[in-house]
Structures are given as C-alpha cells and as structure tokens.
Coordinates of C-alpha atoms in Angstrom, one line a residue:
X293 CA 0.0 0.0 0.0
X294 CA 2.9 2.4 0.5
X295 CA 3.6 2.6 -3.2
X296 CA 0.0 3.5 -3.9
X297 CA -0.1 6.1 -1.1
X298 CA 3.2 7.7 -2.3
X299 CA 2.0 7.7 -5.9
X300 CA -1.3 9.4 -5.1
X301 CA 0.4 11.9 -2.9
X302 CA 2.8 12.8 -5.7
X303 CA 0.0 13.3 -8.1
X304 CA -2.2 15.3 -5.7
X305 CA -0.8 18.6 -6.9
X306 CA -1.9 20.4 -10.1
X307 CA 1.6 21.5 -11.1
X308 CA 2.9 17.9 -10.8
X309 CA -0.1 16.7 -12.8
X310 CA 0.8 19.2 -15.5
X311 CA 4.5 18.1 -15.4
X312 CA 3.4 14.4 -15.8
X313 CA 1.1 15.4 -18.7
X314 CA 4.0 17.2 -20.5
X315 CA 6.2 14.2 -20.0
X316 CA 3.6 11.7 -21.2
X317 CA 3.2 13.8 -24.4
X318 CA 6.8 14.7 -25.0
X319 CA 9.0 11.9 -23.6
X320 CA 11.9 13.9 -22.0
X321 CA 12.1 17.5 -21.1
X322 CA 14.7 19.8 -19.5
X323 CA 13.8 21.7 -16.3
X324 CA 14.0 24.9 -18.3
X325 CA 11.2 23.6 -20.6
X326 CA 8.9 23.1 -17.7
X327 CA 9.8 26.6 -16.4
X328 CA 9.0 28.1 -19.8
X329 CA 5.8 26.1 -20.5
X330 CA 4.3 26.3 -17.0
X331 CA 5.4 29.8 -16.1
X332 CA 6.7 28.8 -12.7
X333 CA 10.1 29.5 -11.1
X334 CA 13.0 27.1 -11.6
X335 CA 13.1 26.3 -7.9
X336 CA 9.4 25.5 -7.7
X337 CA 9.6 23.2 -10.8
X338 CA 12.7 21.5 -9.4
X339 CA 11.0 20.9 -6.1
X340 CA 8.0 19.3 -7.9
X341 CA 10.3 17.2 -10.1
X342 CA 12.2 15.9 -7.0
X343 CA 8.9 15.0 -5.4
X344 CA 7.9 13.0 -8.5
X345 CA 11.5 11.5 -8.6
X346 CA 11.3 10.3 -5.0
X347 CA 7.9 8.7 -5.6
X348 CA 9.6 6.7 -8.4
X349 CA 7.4 8.3 -11.2
X350 CA 10.2 10.1 -13.1
X351 CA 13.9 9.6 -13.6
X352 CA 16.5 12.2 -14.4
X353 CA 19.5 12.6 -16.6
X354 CA 22.2 15.3 -16.4
X355 CA 23.5 16.9 -19.5
X356 CA 26.2 19.4 -18.6
X357 CA 24.5 21.9 -16.3
X358 CA 21.0 20.8 -17.3
X359 CA 18.7 18.2 -15.8
X360 CA 16.3 16.3 -18.1
X361 CA 13.4 14.3 -16.8
X362 CA 11.2 11.5 -18.2
X363 CA 8.6 9.1 -16.9
X364 CA 10.5 6.2 -15.3
X365 CA 10.6 3.1 -17.4
X366 CA 10.8 1.1 -14.2
X367 CA 7.4 2.0 -12.7
X368 CA 6.0 -0.5 -10.3
X369 CA 3.0 -2.3 -11.8
X370 CA 0.6 -0.2 -9.6
X371 CA 2.2 3.0 -10.8
X372 CA 2.0 2.0 -14.4
X373 CA -1.7 1.4 -14.1
X374 CA -2.1 4.8 -12.4
X375 CA 0.0 6.6 -15.0
X376 CA -2.0 4.9 -17.8
X377 CA -5.2 6.0 -16.2
X378 CA -3.9 9.5 -15.8
X379 CA -3.1 9.6 -19.5
X380 CA -6.7 8.7 -20.3
X381 CA -8.2 11.0 -17.7
X382 CA -6.5 14.2 -18.8
X383 CA -8.8 15.9 -21.2
X384 CA -7.8 17.0 -24.7
X385 CA -8.3 20.6 -23.9
X386 CA -5.8 20.5 -21.1
X387 CA -3.3 18.6 -23.3
X388 CA -3.7 21.1 -26.1
X389 CA -3.2 24.1 -23.7
X390 CA 0.0 22.6 -22.4
X391 CA 1.2 21.6 -25.9
X392 CA 0.6 25.2 -27.0
X393 CA 2.5 26.6 -24.0
X394 CA 5.4 24.3 -24.6
X395 CA 5.5 25.1 -28.3
X396 CA 5.6 28.8 -27.6
X397 CA 8.4 28.2 -25.1
X398 CA 10.4 26.3 -27.8
X399 CA 9.9 29.1 -30.2
X400 CA 11.1 31.7 -27.6
X401 CA 14.1 29.5 -26.8
X402 CA 15.0 29.1 -30.4
X403 CA 14.7 32.8 -31.0
X404 CA 16.9 33.6 -28.0
X405 CA 19.5 31.1 -29.2
X406 CA 19.4 32.5 -32.7
X407 CA 19.9 36.0 -31.3
X408 CA 23.0 34.7 -29.5
X409 CA 24.2 33.1 -32.7
X410 CA 23.7 29.6 -31.4
X411 CA 22.1 26.7 -33.1
X412 CA 18.9 25.5 -31.5
X413 CA 20.0 23.9 -28.3
X414 CA 18.2 21.3 -26.3
X415 CA 18.4 23.7 -23.3
X416 CA 18.6 27.3 -22.4

C-alpha cells in the first residue's frame, strides 16, 4: 500500500499533474522547458520534479548543467496502471493548452539562441 499512497500523494498537486502530462506527451524535457511552459520558477519546478522522482514516477539525466526528466521506465505495476489511467483521464483541452504553451516556449528558446548566434540547443 505504501507505493500507492506515495504515488497518489505525488499526483495530488496540479503542477505535478501538468508536469506528468508534459512528460507523457513529449517523452523527455529539460527543467527549463517546464519553467517556460508552465510559467513557474525554476526552484518550484525543481521541487516538484524531485517529489515525483522520490515517488519513483520520473527519472533524471544530467547533460552538462541541465537536468532532463522523463517518466520512469521502471514504474511499479501499480504505478504503471495509475499513469496509464492518468493519461486517459486528462482531457484533450488541457493537453492542447499545455502543448501550445510548450511550443511557444520552444519558439522563444529558439529565437533567443538565434539572437546569441547559437544553433537551436536542447536547453537554455
């Protein structure tokens, strides 16, 4: 029961639900991508990601200075069922809204990189 309790606690916050939705739709994202798409501070996003990490729902990967997150491929069977149900439960309107916000962020990031004379980078 502990794993169910921890999983539901981790998913009981709207920001964490939005993070999970972005990950389900996009695979892997950098912390800066969550910051740009959700309009939250880096510290708040990082705190939410660590909560999801400690619940075993996401895993991280460092690339230089940047941390990337994705849904853990090693979810417990109970967690996999919950994540699958979450994917079905999140409405299309909410997904589209998050997809638009993330796309706008990617455009802003690409424009900023172009202004600095850099190729489109995976991170800020």
